[in-house]
PDB file of C-alpha atoms in Angstrom:
ATOM      1  CA  MET A  12      25.246 -19.301  55.397  1.00  0.00           C
ATOM      2  CA  MET A  13      27.575 -18.598  52.572  1.00  0.00           C
ATOM      3  CA  LYS A  14      24.700 -16.768  50.741  1.00  0.00           C
ATOM      4  CA  HIS A  15      24.215 -14.525  53.751  1.00  0.00           C
ATOM      5  CA  VAL A  16      27.958 -13.618  53.924  1.00  0.00           C
ATOM      6  CA  LEU A  17      28.042 -12.806  50.204  1.00  0.00           C
ATOM      7  CA  THR A  18      24.922 -10.611  50.548  1.00  0.00           C
ATOM      8  CA  CYS A  19      26.609  -8.732  53.447  1.00  0.00           C
ATOM      9  CA  ILE A  20      29.886  -8.215  51.466  1.00  0.00           C
ATOM     10  CA  ALA A  21      27.923  -6.973  48.425  1.00  0.00           C
ATOM     11  CA  ALA A  22      25.811  -4.614  50.621  1.00  0.00           C
ATOM     12  CA  SER A  23      28.931  -3.232  52.329  1.00  0.00           C
ATOM     13  CA  GLY A  24      30.412  -2.384  48.942  1.00  0.00           C
ATOM     14  CA  LEU A  25      27.477   0.024  48.407  1.00  0.00           C
ATOM     15  CA  LEU A  26      29.116   2.159  51.186  1.00  0.00           C
ATOM     16  CA  PHE A  27      31.913   3.077  48.721  1.00  0.00           C
ATOM     17  CA  ILE A  28      29.774   4.367  45.841  1.00  0.00           C
ATOM     18  CA  PRO A  29      30.197   8.128  45.664  1.00  0.00           C
ATOM     19  CA  ARG A  30      27.035  10.116  46.269  1.00  0.00           C
ATOM     20  CA  PRO A  31      26.203  13.659  47.276  1.00  0.00           C
ATOM     21  CA  ALA A  32      26.251  14.505  50.920  1.00  0.00           C
ATOM     22  CA  ALA A  33      22.932  14.571  52.702  1.00  0.00           C
ATOM     23  CA  ALA A  34      22.803  18.341  52.444  1.00  0.00           C
ATOM     24  CA  GLN A  35      23.205  18.253  48.611  1.00  0.00           C
ATOM     25  CA  LEU A  36      20.708  17.415  45.968  1.00  0.00           C
ATOM     26  CA  ILE A  37      21.416  17.416  42.186  1.00  0.00           C
ATOM     27  CA  ILE A  38      18.499  18.139  40.032  1.00  0.00           C
ATOM     28  CA  LEU A  39      18.805  17.201  36.379  1.00  0.00           C
ATOM     29  CA  PRO A  40      18.181  19.800  33.563  1.00  0.00           C
ATOM     30  CA  GLY A  41      14.603  20.635  33.067  1.00  0.00           C
ATOM     31  CA  ALA A  42      13.431  18.923  36.387  1.00  0.00           C
ATOM     32  CA  LEU A  43      13.712  21.982  38.819  1.00  0.00           C
ATOM     33  CA  LEU A  44      10.419  23.438  40.061  1.00  0.00           C
ATOM     34  CA  LEU A  45      10.662  26.853  41.626  1.00  0.00           C
ATOM     35  CA  ALA A  46       7.322  28.023  43.105  1.00  0.00           C
ATOM     36  CA  GLY A  47       5.320  25.828  40.668  1.00  0.00           C
ATOM     37  CA  TYR A  48       7.365  27.021  37.643  1.00  0.00           C
ATOM     38  CA  ARG A  49       9.583  24.656  35.747  1.00  0.00           C
ATOM     39  CA  ALA A  50      12.990  26.442  35.626  1.00  0.00           C
ATOM     40  CA  THR A  51      15.299  25.357  32.862  1.00  0.00           C
ATOM     41  CA  CYS A  52      18.678  26.446  31.626  1.00  0.00           C
ATOM     42  CA  GLY A  53      19.445  24.231  28.743  1.00  0.00           C
ATOM     43  CA  PRO A  54      21.631  21.312  29.560  1.00  0.00           C
ATOM     44  CA  VAL A  55      22.602  22.874  32.955  1.00  0.00           C
ATOM     45  CA  ASP A  56      21.735  20.837  36.129  1.00  0.00           C
ATOM     46  CA  THR A  57      21.144  22.435  39.505  1.00  0.00           C
ATOM     47  CA  MET A  58      22.743  21.537  42.877  1.00  0.00           C
ATOM     48  CA  ILE A  59      20.794  22.451  46.039  1.00  0.00           C
ATOM     49  CA  GLN A  60      23.258  22.929  48.911  1.00  0.00           C
ATOM     50  CA  PRO A  61      24.108  25.452  51.642  1.00  0.00           C
ATOM     51  CA  ILE A  62      26.653  27.862  50.043  1.00  0.00           C
ATOM     52  CA  ASP A  63      27.874  31.307  51.092  1.00  0.00           C
ATOM     53  CA  ASP A  64      25.445  33.089  48.771  1.00  0.00           C
ATOM     54  CA  ILE A  65      21.835  32.681  47.660  1.00  0.00           C
ATOM     55  CA  ALA A  66      23.002  31.303  44.382  1.00  0.00           C
ATOM     56  CA  ALA A  67      26.157  30.705  42.371  1.00  0.00           C
ATOM     57  CA  ALA A  68      27.165  29.282  38.942  1.00  0.00           C
ATOM     58  CA  ALA A  69      30.005  27.312  37.530  1.00  0.00           C
ATOM     59  CA  ARG A  70      30.218  25.870  34.005  1.00  0.00           C
ATOM     60  CA  GLY A  71      27.385  23.439  33.505  1.00  0.00           C
ATOM     61  CA  ARG A  72      25.872  23.902  37.027  1.00  0.00           C
ATOM     62  CA  ILE A  73      23.755  26.210  39.015  1.00  0.00           C
ATOM     63  CA  TYR A  74      24.023  26.142  42.753  1.00  0.00           C
ATOM     64  CA  LEU A  75      21.112  27.178  44.843  1.00  0.00           C
ATOM     65  CA  HIS A  76      21.138  27.641  48.636  1.00  0.00           C
ATOM     66  CA  PRO A  77      18.065  25.837  50.174  1.00  0.00           C
ATOM     67  CA  ARG A  78      16.839  29.120  51.466  1.00  0.00           C
ATOM     68  CA  VAL A  79      16.089  30.351  47.933  1.00  0.00           C
ATOM     69  CA  PHE A  80      12.910  28.230  48.203  1.00  0.00           C
ATOM     70  CA  ASP A  81      11.607  30.476  51.001  1.00  0.00           C
ATOM     71  CA  LEU A  82      11.818  33.577  48.809  1.00  0.00           C
ATOM     72  CA  PRO A  83       8.821  34.997  46.817  1.00  0.00           C
ATOM     73  CA  ARG A  84       8.292  33.336  43.472  1.00  0.00           C
ATOM     74  CA  ALA A  85       9.718  36.179  41.323  1.00  0.00           C
ATOM     75  CA  GLN A  86      12.889  36.310  43.484  1.00  0.00           C
ATOM     76  CA  GLN A  87      13.395  32.507  43.183  1.00  0.00           C
ATOM     77  CA  LEU A  88      13.051  32.766  39.479  1.00  0.00           C
ATOM     78  CA  PHE A  89      15.335  35.974  39.389  1.00  0.00           C
ATOM     79  CA  TRP A  90      18.194  34.337  41.153  1.00  0.00           C
ATOM     80  CA  TYR A  91      17.933  31.113  39.068  1.00  0.00           C
ATOM     81  CA  THR A  92      17.760  33.097  35.846  1.00  0.00           C
ATOM     82  CA  HIS A  93      20.676  35.281  36.974  1.00  0.00           C
ATOM     83  CA  GLU A  94      22.818  32.175  37.444  1.00  0.00           C
ATOM     84  CA  CYS A  95      21.592  30.816  34.222  1.00  0.00           C
ATOM     85  CA  ALA A  96      22.798  33.943  32.540  1.00  0.00           C
ATOM     86  CA  HIS A  97      26.280  33.247  33.738  1.00  0.00           C
ATOM     87  CA  GLN A  98      26.170  30.113  31.625  1.00  0.00           C
ATOM     88  CA  ILE A  99      25.672  32.423  28.576  1.00  0.00           C
ATOM     89  CA  PHE A 100      27.556  35.621  29.501  1.00  0.00           C
ATOM     90  CA  GLY A 101      30.297  34.288  31.803  1.00  0.00           C
ATOM     91  CA  PRO A 102      31.113  36.149  35.050  1.00  0.00           C
ATOM     92  CA  ASN A 103      29.634  39.497  33.992  1.00  0.00           C
ATOM     93  CA  GLU A 104      27.335  40.380  36.853  1.00  0.00           C
ATOM     94  CA  ALA A 105      25.668  43.340  35.169  1.00  0.00           C
ATOM     95  CA  ALA A 106      24.765  41.207  32.124  1.00  0.00           C
ATOM     96  CA  ALA A 107      23.384  38.528  34.317  1.00  0.00           C
ATOM     97  CA  ASP A 108      21.274  41.009  36.340  1.00  0.00           C
ATOM     98  CA  CYS A 109      19.929  42.645  33.186  1.00  0.00           C
ATOM     99  CA  TRP A 110      19.159  39.347  31.360  1.00  0.00           C
ATOM    100  CA  ALA A 111      17.370  37.954  34.414  1.00  0.00           C
ATOM    101  CA  VAL A 112      15.290  41.102  34.671  1.00  0.00           C
ATOM    102  CA  GLN A 113      14.522  41.164  30.988  1.00  0.00           C
ATOM    103  CA  GLN A 114      13.572  37.484  30.933  1.00  0.00           C
ATOM    104  CA  GLY A 115      11.308  37.893  33.971  1.00  0.00           C
ATOM    105  CA  ARG A 116       9.513  40.919  32.213  1.00  0.00           C
ATOM    106  CA  ILE A 117       9.210  38.838  28.909  1.00  0.00           C
ATOM    107  CA  GLN A 118       7.998  35.580  30.639  1.00  0.00           C
ATOM    108  CA  GLY A 119       5.628  37.493  32.837  1.00  0.00           C
ATOM    109  CA  TRP A 120       6.924  36.442  36.377  1.00  0.00           C
ATOM    110  CA  LEU A 121       8.570  39.793  37.175  1.00  0.00           C
ATOM    111  CA  SER A 122       6.142  42.713  37.361  1.00  0.00           C
ATOM    112  CA  ARG A 123       6.975  46.192  38.330  1.00  0.00           C
ATOM    113  CA  ASP A 124       5.771  45.501  41.921  1.00  0.00           C
ATOM    114  CA  GLU A 125       7.832  42.351  42.098  1.00  0.00           C
ATOM    115  CA  LEU A 126      10.820  44.141  40.763  1.00  0.00           C
ATOM    116  CA  ARG A 127      10.388  46.750  43.512  1.00  0.00           C
ATOM    117  CA  LEU A 128      10.385  44.005  46.155  1.00  0.00           C
ATOM    118  CA  LEU A 129      13.550  42.409  44.558  1.00  0.00           C
ATOM    119  CA  LYS A 130      15.182  45.804  44.609  1.00  0.00           C
ATOM    120  CA  THR A 131      14.250  46.376  48.291  1.00  0.00           C
ATOM    121  CA  SER A 132      15.876  42.990  49.124  1.00  0.00           C
ATOM    122  CA  MET A 133      19.020  44.044  47.289  1.00  0.00           C
ATOM    123  CA  GLU A 134      19.482  47.716  48.427  1.00  0.00           C
ATOM    124  CA  ASN A 135      21.867  46.908  51.193  1.00  0.00           C
ATOM    125  CA  PHE A 136      24.087  44.552  49.233  1.00  0.00           C
ATOM    126  CA  LEU A 137      27.776  45.505  49.615  1.00  0.00           C
ATOM    127  CA  ALA A 138      30.226  45.455  46.768  1.00  0.00           C
ATOM    128  CA  ASP A 139      32.752  42.725  46.519  1.00  0.00           C
ATOM    129  CA  ALA A 140      35.367  41.567  44.022  1.00  0.00           C
ATOM    130  CA  THR A 141      32.719  40.685  41.411  1.00  0.00           C
ATOM    131  CA  HIS A 142      29.530  42.548  42.476  1.00  0.00           C
ATOM    132  CA  ARG A 143      28.770  46.288  42.595  1.00  0.00           C
ATOM    133  CA  THR A 144      26.768  47.639  45.448  1.00  0.00           C
ATOM    134  CA  GLY A 145      23.093  46.863  45.606  1.00  0.00           C
ATOM    135  CA  VAL A 146      22.199  50.546  44.816  1.00  0.00           C
ATOM    136  CA  VAL A 147      24.301  50.419  41.645  1.00  0.00           C
ATOM    137  CA  ARG A 148      22.833  47.078  40.558  1.00  0.00           C
ATOM    138  CA  ILE A 149      19.309  48.331  41.258  1.00  0.00           C
ATOM    139  CA  ALA A 150      19.803  51.467  39.084  1.00  0.00           C
ATOM    140  CA  TYR A 151      21.050  49.264  36.209  1.00  0.00           C
ATOM    141  CA  MET A 152      18.201  46.779  36.595  1.00  0.00           C
ATOM    142  CA  ASP A 153      15.682  49.561  36.322  1.00  0.00           C
ATOM    143  CA  LYS A 154      17.187  50.440  32.963  1.00  0.00           C
ATOM    144  CA  CYS A 155      17.110  46.840  31.794  1.00  0.00           C
ATOM    145  CA  TYR A 156      13.601  46.375  32.785  1.00  0.00           C
ATOM    146  CA  ALA A 157      12.540  49.467  30.789  1.00  0.00           C
ATOM    147  CA  ALA A 158      14.506  48.453  27.695  1.00  0.00           C
TER     148      ALA A 158
END
């Protein structure tokens, strides 16, 4: 009987161990698969959780909204690489867009057709405190892809 009581007490202690909410998932660096492609960003981990954007970054972590996995492969990789660029360049959105486009071209996952589809998905983006309009971002991304 005492053994059963101790087991119950020990098991109830597990309730107090911090863990991500059910809607969150932390993926260790190098373990993220996006459309069959192993996406890596050095020592940066990735948290999958509903956020107010498709993706975001903080020092040492990339946040992806679960809906990113519903996007075409090149767009999944673009948004991840864009957020990875923030780990390198800080909050500079133009640098993050440019680096992501260039990496996609270099690595072969962003063709001109896929870039066109990405741009179509961004053309109605509104400007905010940190982002330019989709039209401005697209024009800059074209230049970066060609460079």
